[in-house]
Amino acid sequence: MRSSKNRPVGDDMRRIGGWAAAVLAGTFVFGIALFATVLGEYTEEGLAAADAVAFLQDHQIALHSWYIVTLIVFGLALVPVVLALHRRVGASSSLVRIATVFGLIWSGLVLGAGMIANVGVSAVAEAAENDAAAARSLWSALDAVQNGLGGGNEVVGGAWVLLISVAAFRAGSLPRPLNVLGAAAGVAGLVTVVPGLTAMELVFCRGVIAGFVGVAASLLRGGPAPSTRSRSEWTAPGPLPLSLPGRRTSVVPSGSPGRALGRRG
């Protein structure tokens, strides 16, 4: 058995990415479980601000848990998955480099949405103690911001999933059924930006859950990918923007699994 000192950097990235992909799938499962039990009422479309604030006051722990797991943990775990697939599929490919940028932007948007939502729960609960009208206004504002960043649509996540799936299909670096599933999920994520097609978010979420499970199995299984080059050093994603900017879904936090402070995740 090779020691960790002699193990190629790319092998470490593959393993980390594989376990991170399993974590991503787990965050969706966690989000769906809370949605189906404790938070079902909170995630209903058309929920009035007054009802949302009242629910939030009584379920702060559950909401904090939901946002932390489905948005913040998701956003953090997404980074090693993006980088592992960057190397696995082919770091020299222009398509992969573009996909990697979208993947890192998605992580940043989901993290931002998660931090806003997590802090917002406490802020709304505190405001409700003294001024119910102010609490309702604050909840509505936070709901709109959090949804816009990470849940109102899945365009950025859909772009990454679609591009990396197409690149992997062309390179033969991941199983073809997984690539086809990813491409379909990516298209579903992109069309959520069209008014009236937000229901496609559910298709996107289901697709990425299965996709992350498949990616985890593929990366943890090991073995060189067809696109792997002879050198052992990991190739950085190339020149990436220095300012990289983590969702609201009807069942789980976006695209990341979380949900808006209102009807989300």
PDB file of C-alpha atoms in Angstrom:
ATOM      1  CA  MET A   1       0.000   0.000   0.000  1.00  0.00           C
ATOM      2  CA  ARG A   2       1.340   3.403  -0.939  1.00  0.00           C
ATOM      3  CA  SER A   3       1.825   5.897   1.844  1.00  0.00           C
ATOM      4  CA  SER A   4       0.002   9.201   1.659  1.00  0.00           C
ATOM      5  CA  LYS A   5       3.410  10.845   1.179  1.00  0.00           C
ATOM      6  CA  ASN A   6       3.993   8.984  -2.088  1.00  0.00           C
ATOM      7  CA  ARG A   7       0.408   9.070  -3.349  1.00  0.00           C
ATOM      8  CA  PRO A   8      -0.101  11.360  -6.381  1.00  0.00           C
ATOM      9  CA  VAL A   9      -1.918  14.604  -5.644  1.00  0.00           C
ATOM     10  CA  GLY A  10      -4.509  13.723  -8.273  1.00  0.00           C
ATOM     11  CA  ASP A  11      -5.341  10.508  -6.430  1.00  0.00           C
ATOM     12  CA  ASP A  12      -6.023  12.474  -3.249  1.00  0.00           C
ATOM     13  CA  MET A  13      -8.247  14.878  -5.159  1.00  0.00           C
ATOM     14  CA  ARG A  14     -10.166  11.973  -6.673  1.00  0.00           C
ATOM     15  CA  ARG A  15     -10.862  10.455  -3.262  1.00  0.00           C
ATOM     16  CA  ILE A  16     -11.800  13.766  -1.661  1.00  0.00           C
ATOM     17  CA  GLY A  17     -14.077  14.556  -4.582  1.00  0.00           C
ATOM     18  CA  GLY A  18     -15.717  11.144  -4.358  1.00  0.00           C
ATOM     19  CA  TRP A  19     -16.565  11.477  -0.688  1.00  0.00           C
ATOM     20  CA  ALA A  20     -17.681  15.078  -1.201  1.00  0.00           C
ATOM     21  CA  ALA A  21     -20.067  13.937  -3.953  1.00  0.00           C
ATOM     22  CA  ALA A  22     -21.573  11.441  -1.506  1.00  0.00           C
ATOM     23  CA  VAL A  23     -22.031  14.294   0.985  1.00  0.00           C
ATOM     24  CA  LEU A  24     -23.813  16.361  -1.684  1.00  0.00           C
ATOM     25  CA  ALA A  25     -26.281  13.553  -2.335  1.00  0.00           C
ATOM     26  CA  GLY A  26     -26.776  13.231   1.422  1.00  0.00           C
ATOM     27  CA  THR A  27     -27.658  16.914   1.798  1.00  0.00           C
ATOM     28  CA  PHE A  28     -30.481  16.458  -0.701  1.00  0.00           C
ATOM     29  CA  VAL A  29     -31.792  13.422   1.153  1.00  0.00           C
ATOM     30  CA  PHE A  30     -31.671  15.358   4.430  1.00  0.00           C
ATOM     31  CA  GLY A  31     -33.513  18.292   2.859  1.00  0.00           C
ATOM     32  CA  ILE A  32     -36.220  16.080   1.397  1.00  0.00           C
ATOM     33  CA  ALA A  33     -36.688  14.329   4.752  1.00  0.00           C
ATOM     34  CA  LEU A  34     -37.258  17.629   6.579  1.00  0.00           C
ATOM     35  CA  PHE A  35     -39.473  18.879   3.775  1.00  0.00           C
ATOM     36  CA  ALA A  36     -41.676  15.802   4.000  1.00  0.00           C
ATOM     37  CA  THR A  37     -41.995  16.002   7.769  1.00  0.00           C
ATOM     38  CA  VAL A  38     -41.311  19.101   9.851  1.00  0.00           C
ATOM     39  CA  LEU A  39     -41.141  21.813   7.186  1.00  0.00           C
ATOM     40  CA  GLY A  40     -43.963  20.826   4.872  1.00  0.00           C
ATOM     41  CA  GLU A  41     -46.158  23.762   5.859  1.00  0.00           C
ATOM     42  CA  TYR A  42     -43.315  26.291   5.575  1.00  0.00           C
ATOM     43  CA  THR A  43     -42.483  25.316   2.013  1.00  0.00           C
ATOM     44  CA  GLU A  44     -45.977  25.715   0.602  1.00  0.00           C
ATOM     45  CA  GLU A  45     -46.358  28.113  -2.311  1.00  0.00           C
ATOM     46  CA  GLY A  46     -48.320  31.226  -1.486  1.00  0.00           C
ATOM     47  CA  LEU A  47     -47.506  31.118   2.224  1.00  0.00           C
ATOM     48  CA  ALA A  48     -48.440  34.459   3.785  1.00  0.00           C
ATOM     49  CA  ALA A  49     -45.671  36.428   5.470  1.00  0.00           C
ATOM     50  CA  ALA A  50     -47.528  36.437   8.795  1.00  0.00           C
ATOM     51  CA  ASP A  51     -47.894  32.643   8.724  1.00  0.00           C
ATOM     52  CA  ALA A  52     -44.254  32.223   7.715  1.00  0.00           C
ATOM     53  CA  VAL A  53     -43.030  34.371  10.592  1.00  0.00           C
ATOM     54  CA  ALA A  54     -45.201  32.476  13.076  1.00  0.00           C
ATOM     55  CA  PHE A  55     -43.916  29.142  11.762  1.00  0.00           C
ATOM     56  CA  LEU A  56     -40.329  30.383  11.852  1.00  0.00           C
ATOM     57  CA  GLN A  57     -40.623  31.387  15.501  1.00  0.00           C
ATOM     58  CA  ASP A  58     -41.740  27.881  16.452  1.00  0.00           C
ATOM     59  CA  HIS A  59     -39.261  25.947  14.276  1.00  0.00           C
ATOM     60  CA  GLN A  60     -35.991  27.864  14.443  1.00  0.00           C
ATOM     61  CA  ILE A  61     -33.814  24.827  15.142  1.00  0.00           C
ATOM     62  CA  ALA A  62     -35.269  22.874  12.238  1.00  0.00           C
ATOM     63  CA  LEU A  63     -34.827  25.813   9.862  1.00  0.00           C
ATOM     64  CA  HIS A  64     -31.257  26.466  10.991  1.00  0.00           C
ATOM     65  CA  SER A  65     -30.484  22.778  10.462  1.00  0.00           C
ATOM     66  CA  TRP A  66     -32.078  22.814   7.025  1.00  0.00           C
ATOM     67  CA  TYR A  67     -30.171  25.841   5.799  1.00  0.00           C
ATOM     68  CA  ILE A  68     -26.843  24.770   7.281  1.00  0.00           C
ATOM     69  CA  VAL A  69     -26.965  21.294   5.754  1.00  0.00           C
ATOM     70  CA  THR A  70     -28.679  21.920   2.440  1.00  0.00           C
ATOM     71  CA  LEU A  71     -27.019  25.217   1.581  1.00  0.00           C
ATOM     72  CA  ILE A  72     -23.834  25.800   3.557  1.00  0.00           C
ATOM     73  CA  VAL A  73     -22.597  22.203   3.736  1.00  0.00           C
ATOM     74  CA  PHE A  74     -23.670  21.724   0.114  1.00  0.00           C
ATOM     75  CA  GLY A  75     -21.752  24.797  -1.031  1.00  0.00           C
ATOM     76  CA  LEU A  76     -18.597  23.724   0.795  1.00  0.00           C
ATOM     77  CA  ALA A  77     -18.703  20.122  -0.456  1.00  0.00           C
ATOM     78  CA  LEU A  78     -19.340  21.252  -4.022  1.00  0.00           C
ATOM     79  CA  VAL A  79     -15.861  22.789  -4.381  1.00  0.00           C
ATOM     80  CA  PRO A  80     -13.829  19.532  -4.190  1.00  0.00           C
ATOM     81  CA  VAL A  81     -16.333  17.824  -6.501  1.00  0.00           C
ATOM     82  CA  VAL A  82     -15.934  20.560  -9.102  1.00  0.00           C
ATOM     83  CA  LEU A  83     -12.141  20.364  -8.893  1.00  0.00           C
ATOM     84  CA  ALA A  84     -12.058  16.563  -8.917  1.00  0.00           C
ATOM     85  CA  LEU A  85     -14.201  16.457 -12.055  1.00  0.00           C
ATOM     86  CA  HIS A  86     -12.063  19.205 -13.573  1.00  0.00           C
ATOM     87  CA  ARG A  87      -9.085  16.882 -13.365  1.00  0.00           C
ATOM     88  CA  ARG A  88     -10.953  13.669 -14.117  1.00  0.00           C
ATOM     89  CA  VAL A  89     -12.637  14.897 -17.278  1.00  0.00           C
ATOM     90  CA  GLY A  90      -9.662  16.842 -18.610  1.00  0.00           C
ATOM     91  CA  ALA A  91      -8.092  20.000 -17.201  1.00  0.00           C
ATOM     92  CA  SER A  92      -6.764  21.038 -20.626  1.00  0.00           C
ATOM     93  CA  SER A  93     -10.236  21.082 -22.217  1.00  0.00           C
ATOM     94  CA  SER A  94     -11.730  24.529 -22.827  1.00  0.00           C
ATOM     95  CA  LEU A  95     -15.218  23.140 -22.196  1.00  0.00           C
ATOM     96  CA  VAL A  96     -14.116  21.726 -18.839  1.00  0.00           C
ATOM     97  CA  ARG A  97     -12.526  25.027 -17.833  1.00  0.00           C
ATOM     98  CA  ILE A  98     -15.735  26.897 -18.600  1.00  0.00           C
ATOM     99  CA  ALA A  99     -17.734  24.297 -16.678  1.00  0.00           C
ATOM    100  CA  THR A 100     -15.386  24.623 -13.694  1.00  0.00           C
ATOM    101  CA  VAL A 101     -15.972  28.370 -13.519  1.00  0.00           C
ATOM    102  CA  PHE A 102     -19.732  27.811 -13.443  1.00  0.00           C
ATOM    103  CA  GLY A 103     -19.312  25.135 -10.774  1.00  0.00           C
ATOM    104  CA  LEU A 104     -17.322  27.416  -8.481  1.00  0.00           C
ATOM    105  CA  ILE A 105     -19.754  30.280  -9.033  1.00  0.00           C
ATOM    106  CA  TRP A 106     -22.601  27.932  -8.102  1.00  0.00           C
ATOM    107  CA  SER A 107     -20.805  27.039  -4.882  1.00  0.00           C
ATOM    108  CA  GLY A 108     -20.410  30.712  -4.004  1.00  0.00           C
ATOM    109  CA  LEU A 109     -24.050  31.504  -4.715  1.00  0.00           C
ATOM    110  CA  VAL A 110     -25.301  28.597  -2.617  1.00  0.00           C
ATOM    111  CA  LEU A 111     -23.014  29.554   0.268  1.00  0.00           C
ATOM    112  CA  GLY A 112     -24.198  33.154   0.091  1.00  0.00           C
ATOM    113  CA  ALA A 113     -27.836  32.069   0.096  1.00  0.00           C
ATOM    114  CA  GLY A 114     -27.195  29.762   3.033  1.00  0.00           C
ATOM    115  CA  MET A 115     -25.477  32.389   5.160  1.00  0.00           C
ATOM    116  CA  ILE A 116     -28.214  34.937   4.471  1.00  0.00           C
ATOM    117  CA  ALA A 117     -30.963  32.421   5.241  1.00  0.00           C
ATOM    118  CA  ASN A 118     -29.272  31.167   8.406  1.00  0.00           C
ATOM    119  CA  VAL A 119     -28.737  34.649   9.828  1.00  0.00           C
ATOM    120  CA  GLY A 120     -32.166  35.706   8.602  1.00  0.00           C
ATOM    121  CA  VAL A 121     -33.967  33.117  10.711  1.00  0.00           C
ATOM    122  CA  SER A 122     -32.612  34.644  13.926  1.00  0.00           C
ATOM    123  CA  ALA A 123     -33.115  38.201  12.699  1.00  0.00           C
ATOM    124  CA  VAL A 124     -36.780  37.629  11.836  1.00  0.00           C
ATOM    125  CA  ALA A 125     -37.438  35.809  15.125  1.00  0.00           C
ATOM    126  CA  GLU A 126     -35.919  38.681  17.116  1.00  0.00           C
ATOM    127  CA  ALA A 127     -37.854  41.313  15.173  1.00  0.00           C
ATOM    128  CA  ALA A 128     -41.106  39.428  15.729  1.00  0.00           C
ATOM    129  CA  GLU A 129     -40.690  39.811  19.500  1.00  0.00           C
ATOM    130  CA  ASN A 130     -41.122  43.584  19.270  1.00  0.00           C
ATOM    131  CA  ASP A 131     -42.704  44.486  15.924  1.00  0.00           C
ATOM    132  CA  ALA A 132     -44.761  41.977  13.956  1.00  0.00           C
ATOM    133  CA  ALA A 133     -45.065  44.260  10.912  1.00  0.00           C
ATOM    134  CA  ALA A 134     -41.302  44.791  10.764  1.00  0.00           C
ATOM    135  CA  ALA A 135     -40.732  41.040  11.054  1.00  0.00           C
ATOM    136  CA  ARG A 136     -43.058  40.374   8.123  1.00  0.00           C
ATOM    137  CA  SER A 137     -41.294  42.986   5.979  1.00  0.00           C
ATOM    138  CA  LEU A 138     -37.878  41.633   6.915  1.00  0.00           C
ATOM    139  CA  TRP A 139     -38.942  38.079   6.131  1.00  0.00           C
ATOM    140  CA  SER A 140     -40.272  39.097   2.699  1.00  0.00           C
ATOM    141  CA  ALA A 141     -37.039  40.935   1.846  1.00  0.00           C
ATOM    142  CA  LEU A 142     -34.796  38.096   2.977  1.00  0.00           C
ATOM    143  CA  ASP A 143     -36.975  35.575   1.182  1.00  0.00           C
ATOM    144  CA  ALA A 144     -36.546  37.413  -2.127  1.00  0.00           C
ATOM    145  CA  VAL A 145     -32.775  37.848  -1.743  1.00  0.00           C
ATOM    146  CA  GLN A 146     -32.118  34.279  -0.658  1.00  0.00           C
ATOM    147  CA  ASN A 147     -34.283  32.871  -3.423  1.00  0.00           C
ATOM    148  CA  GLY A 148     -32.577  35.032  -6.022  1.00  0.00           C
ATOM    149  CA  LEU A 149     -29.139  33.859  -4.945  1.00  0.00           C
ATOM    150  CA  GLY A 150     -29.802  30.180  -4.540  1.00  0.00           C
ATOM    151  CA  GLY A 151     -33.168  28.696  -5.250  1.00  0.00           C
ATOM    152  CA  GLY A 152     -35.388  30.795  -7.464  1.00  0.00           C
ATOM    153  CA  ASN A 153     -33.864  29.046 -10.464  1.00  0.00           C
ATOM    154  CA  GLU A 154     -31.038  26.638 -11.218  1.00  0.00           C
ATOM    155  CA  VAL A 155     -29.353  28.338 -14.184  1.00  0.00           C
ATOM    156  CA  VAL A 156     -25.773  28.347 -12.873  1.00  0.00           C
ATOM    157  CA  GLY A 157     -25.952  24.827 -11.451  1.00  0.00           C
ATOM    158  CA  GLY A 158     -27.636  23.620 -14.603  1.00  0.00           C
ATOM    159  CA  ALA A 159     -24.896  25.151 -16.760  1.00  0.00           C
ATOM    160  CA  TRP A 160     -22.166  23.361 -14.794  1.00  0.00           C
ATOM    161  CA  VAL A 161     -23.950  20.002 -14.775  1.00  0.00           C
ATOM    162  CA  LEU A 162     -24.691  20.206 -18.505  1.00  0.00           C
ATOM    163  CA  LEU A 163     -21.213  21.319 -19.597  1.00  0.00           C
ATOM    164  CA  ILE A 164     -19.275  18.840 -17.452  1.00  0.00           C
ATOM    165  CA  SER A 165     -21.582  16.027 -18.596  1.00  0.00           C
ATOM    166  CA  VAL A 166     -21.049  16.868 -22.262  1.00  0.00           C
ATOM    167  CA  ALA A 167     -17.290  17.126 -21.749  1.00  0.00           C
ATOM    168  CA  ALA A 168     -17.199  13.797 -19.882  1.00  0.00           C
ATOM    169  CA  PHE A 169     -19.255  12.153 -22.637  1.00  0.00           C
ATOM    170  CA  ARG A 170     -16.803  13.354 -25.286  1.00  0.00           C
ATOM    171  CA  ALA A 171     -13.766  12.289 -23.249  1.00  0.00           C
ATOM    172  CA  GLY A 172     -15.231   8.970 -22.105  1.00  0.00           C
ATOM    173  CA  SER A 173     -14.076   9.769 -18.582  1.00  0.00           C
ATOM    174  CA  LEU A 174     -17.348   8.905 -16.823  1.00  0.00           C
ATOM    175  CA  PRO A 175     -19.981   6.226 -17.504  1.00  0.00           C
ATOM    176  CA  ARG A 176     -22.175   7.201 -20.455  1.00  0.00           C
ATOM    177  CA  PRO A 177     -25.500   6.712 -18.633  1.00  0.00           C
ATOM    178  CA  LEU A 178     -24.244   9.111 -15.980  1.00  0.00           C
ATOM    179  CA  ASN A 179     -23.339  11.666 -18.647  1.00  0.00           C
ATOM    180  CA  VAL A 180     -26.759  11.395 -20.287  1.00  0.00           C
ATOM    181  CA  LEU A 181     -28.475  11.786 -16.915  1.00  0.00           C
ATOM    182  CA  GLY A 182     -26.334  14.809 -16.143  1.00  0.00           C
ATOM    183  CA  ALA A 183     -27.048  16.447 -19.491  1.00  0.00           C
ATOM    184  CA  ALA A 184     -30.804  15.986 -19.020  1.00  0.00           C
ATOM    185  CA  ALA A 185     -30.641  17.381 -15.480  1.00  0.00           C
ATOM    186  CA  GLY A 186     -28.549  20.310 -16.689  1.00  0.00           C
ATOM    187  CA  VAL A 187     -31.082  21.235 -19.355  1.00  0.00           C
ATOM    188  CA  ALA A 188     -33.870  20.998 -16.751  1.00  0.00           C
ATOM    189  CA  GLY A 189     -31.917  23.372 -14.520  1.00  0.00           C
ATOM    190  CA  LEU A 190     -31.397  25.895 -17.321  1.00  0.00           C
ATOM    191  CA  VAL A 191     -35.078  26.083 -18.259  1.00  0.00           C
ATOM    192  CA  THR A 192     -36.110  26.922 -14.680  1.00  0.00           C
ATOM    193  CA  VAL A 193     -35.310  30.533 -15.572  1.00  0.00           C
ATOM    194  CA  VAL A 194     -38.366  30.590 -17.864  1.00  0.00           C
ATOM    195  CA  PRO A 195     -41.518  31.776 -16.057  1.00  0.00           C
ATOM    196  CA  GLY A 196     -43.981  28.933 -15.745  1.00  0.00           C
ATOM    197  CA  LEU A 197     -41.305  26.224 -15.941  1.00  0.00           C
ATOM    198  CA  THR A 198     -40.056  26.386 -12.365  1.00  0.00           C
ATOM    199  CA  ALA A 199     -41.507  22.899 -11.843  1.00  0.00           C
ATOM    200  CA  MET A 200     -38.476  21.654 -13.795  1.00  0.00           C
ATOM    201  CA  GLU A 201     -36.483  22.398 -10.660  1.00  0.00           C
ATOM    202  CA  LEU A 202     -37.779  19.145  -9.226  1.00  0.00           C
ATOM    203  CA  VAL A 203     -36.477  17.285 -12.290  1.00  0.00           C
ATOM    204  CA  PHE A 204     -33.116  18.993 -11.836  1.00  0.00           C
ATOM    205  CA  CYS A 205     -32.915  18.069  -8.151  1.00  0.00           C
ATOM    206  CA  ARG A 206     -33.780  14.430  -8.727  1.00  0.00           C
ATOM    207  CA  GLY A 207     -31.286  14.237 -11.555  1.00  0.00           C
ATOM    208  CA  VAL A 208     -28.413  15.689  -9.564  1.00  0.00           C
ATOM    209  CA  ILE A 209     -29.115  13.441  -6.574  1.00  0.00           C
ATOM    210  CA  ALA A 210     -28.665  10.371  -8.778  1.00  0.00           C
ATOM    211  CA  GLY A 211     -25.797  12.101 -10.559  1.00  0.00           C
ATOM    212  CA  PHE A 212     -23.854  12.818  -7.375  1.00  0.00           C
ATOM    213  CA  VAL A 213     -24.288   9.204  -6.271  1.00  0.00           C
ATOM    214  CA  GLY A 214     -22.903   8.085  -9.637  1.00  0.00           C
ATOM    215  CA  VAL A 215     -20.002  10.538  -9.479  1.00  0.00           C
ATOM    216  CA  ALA A 216     -19.145   9.394  -5.955  1.00  0.00           C
ATOM    217  CA  ALA A 217     -19.089   5.749  -7.050  1.00  0.00           C
ATOM    218  CA  SER A 218     -17.018   6.534 -10.138  1.00  0.00           C
ATOM    219  CA  LEU A 219     -14.413   8.612  -8.310  1.00  0.00           C
ATOM    220  CA  LEU A 220     -14.101   6.292  -5.310  1.00  0.00           C
ATOM    221  CA  ARG A 221     -13.816   3.226  -7.534  1.00  0.00           C
ATOM    222  CA  GLY A 222     -10.446   4.486  -8.675  1.00  0.00           C
ATOM    223  CA  GLY A 223      -8.464   3.641 -11.746  1.00  0.00           C
ATOM    224  CA  PRO A 224      -7.105   6.095 -14.284  1.00  0.00           C
ATOM    225  CA  ALA A 225      -9.591   8.009 -16.397  1.00  0.00           C
ATOM    226  CA  PRO A 226      -9.102   7.975 -20.163  1.00  0.00           C
ATOM    227  CA  SER A 227      -8.300  11.669 -20.076  1.00  0.00           C
ATOM    228  CA  THR A 228      -5.655  11.357 -17.327  1.00  0.00           C
ATOM    229  CA  ARG A 229      -2.171  12.421 -18.383  1.00  0.00           C
ATOM    230  CA  SER A 230       1.055  10.767 -17.338  1.00  0.00           C
ATOM    231  CA  ARG A 231       2.224  13.390 -14.872  1.00  0.00           C
ATOM    232  CA  SER A 232       1.005  12.920 -11.338  1.00  0.00           C
ATOM    233  CA  GLU A 233       0.703  16.572 -10.362  1.00  0.00           C
ATOM    234  CA  TRP A 234      -2.746  18.021 -10.336  1.00  0.00           C
ATOM    235  CA  THR A 235      -3.260  20.684 -12.971  1.00  0.00           C
ATOM    236  CA  ALA A 236      -4.937  23.785 -11.642  1.00  0.00           C
ATOM    237  CA  PRO A 237      -8.166  24.878 -13.305  1.00  0.00           C
ATOM    238  CA  GLY A 238      -6.248  27.397 -15.365  1.00  0.00           C
ATOM    239  CA  PRO A 239      -6.667  31.132 -14.983  1.00  0.00           C
ATOM    240  CA  LEU A 240      -9.936  31.616 -13.104  1.00  0.00           C
ATOM    241  CA  PRO A 241     -11.509  34.959 -12.212  1.00  0.00           C
ATOM    242  CA  LEU A 242     -10.258  36.286  -8.872  1.00  0.00           C
ATOM    243  CA  SER A 243     -13.752  37.377  -7.896  1.00  0.00           C
ATOM    244  CA  LEU A 244     -15.955  34.394  -7.985  1.00  0.00           C
ATOM    245  CA  PRO A 245     -19.292  35.066  -6.729  1.00  0.00           C
ATOM    246  CA  GLY A 246     -24.062  29.491  -3.670  1.00  0.00           C
ATOM    247  CA  ARG A 247     -31.146  28.327  -3.971  1.00  0.00           C
ATOM    248  CA  ARG A 248     -34.638  27.595  -3.476  1.00  0.00           C
ATOM    249  CA  THR A 249     -36.294  24.478  -4.646  1.00  0.00           C
ATOM    250  CA  SER A 250     -39.698  23.188  -4.113  1.00  0.00           C
ATOM    251  CA  VAL A 251     -38.445  20.217  -2.200  1.00  0.00           C
ATOM    252  CA  VAL A 252     -34.951  20.807  -1.136  1.00  0.00           C
ATOM    253  CA  PRO A 253     -32.613  23.659  -0.892  1.00  0.00           C
ATOM    254  CA  SER A 254     -31.339  24.649  -4.284  1.00  0.00           C
ATOM    255  CA  GLY A 255     -29.817  23.333  -6.432  1.00  0.00           C
ATOM    256  CA  SER A 256     -28.331  23.003  -3.550  1.00  0.00           C
ATOM    257  CA  PRO A 257     -31.146  21.453  -1.542  1.00  0.00           C
ATOM    258  CA  GLY A 258     -32.339  24.447   0.717  1.00  0.00           C
ATOM    259  CA  ARG A 259     -35.216  26.709   0.522  1.00  0.00           C
ATOM    260  CA  ALA A 260     -36.123  30.315   0.823  1.00  0.00           C
ATOM    261  CA  LEU A 261     -36.969  31.876   4.120  1.00  0.00           C
ATOM    262  CA  GLY A 262     -40.453  31.610   2.767  1.00  0.00           C
ATOM    263  CA  ARG A 263     -41.675  28.979   0.496  1.00  0.00           C
ATOM    264  CA  ARG A 264     -38.707  27.080  -0.544  1.00  0.00           C
ATOM    265  CA  GLY A 265     -33.688  23.800  -0.333  1.00  0.00           C
TER     266      GLY A 265
END
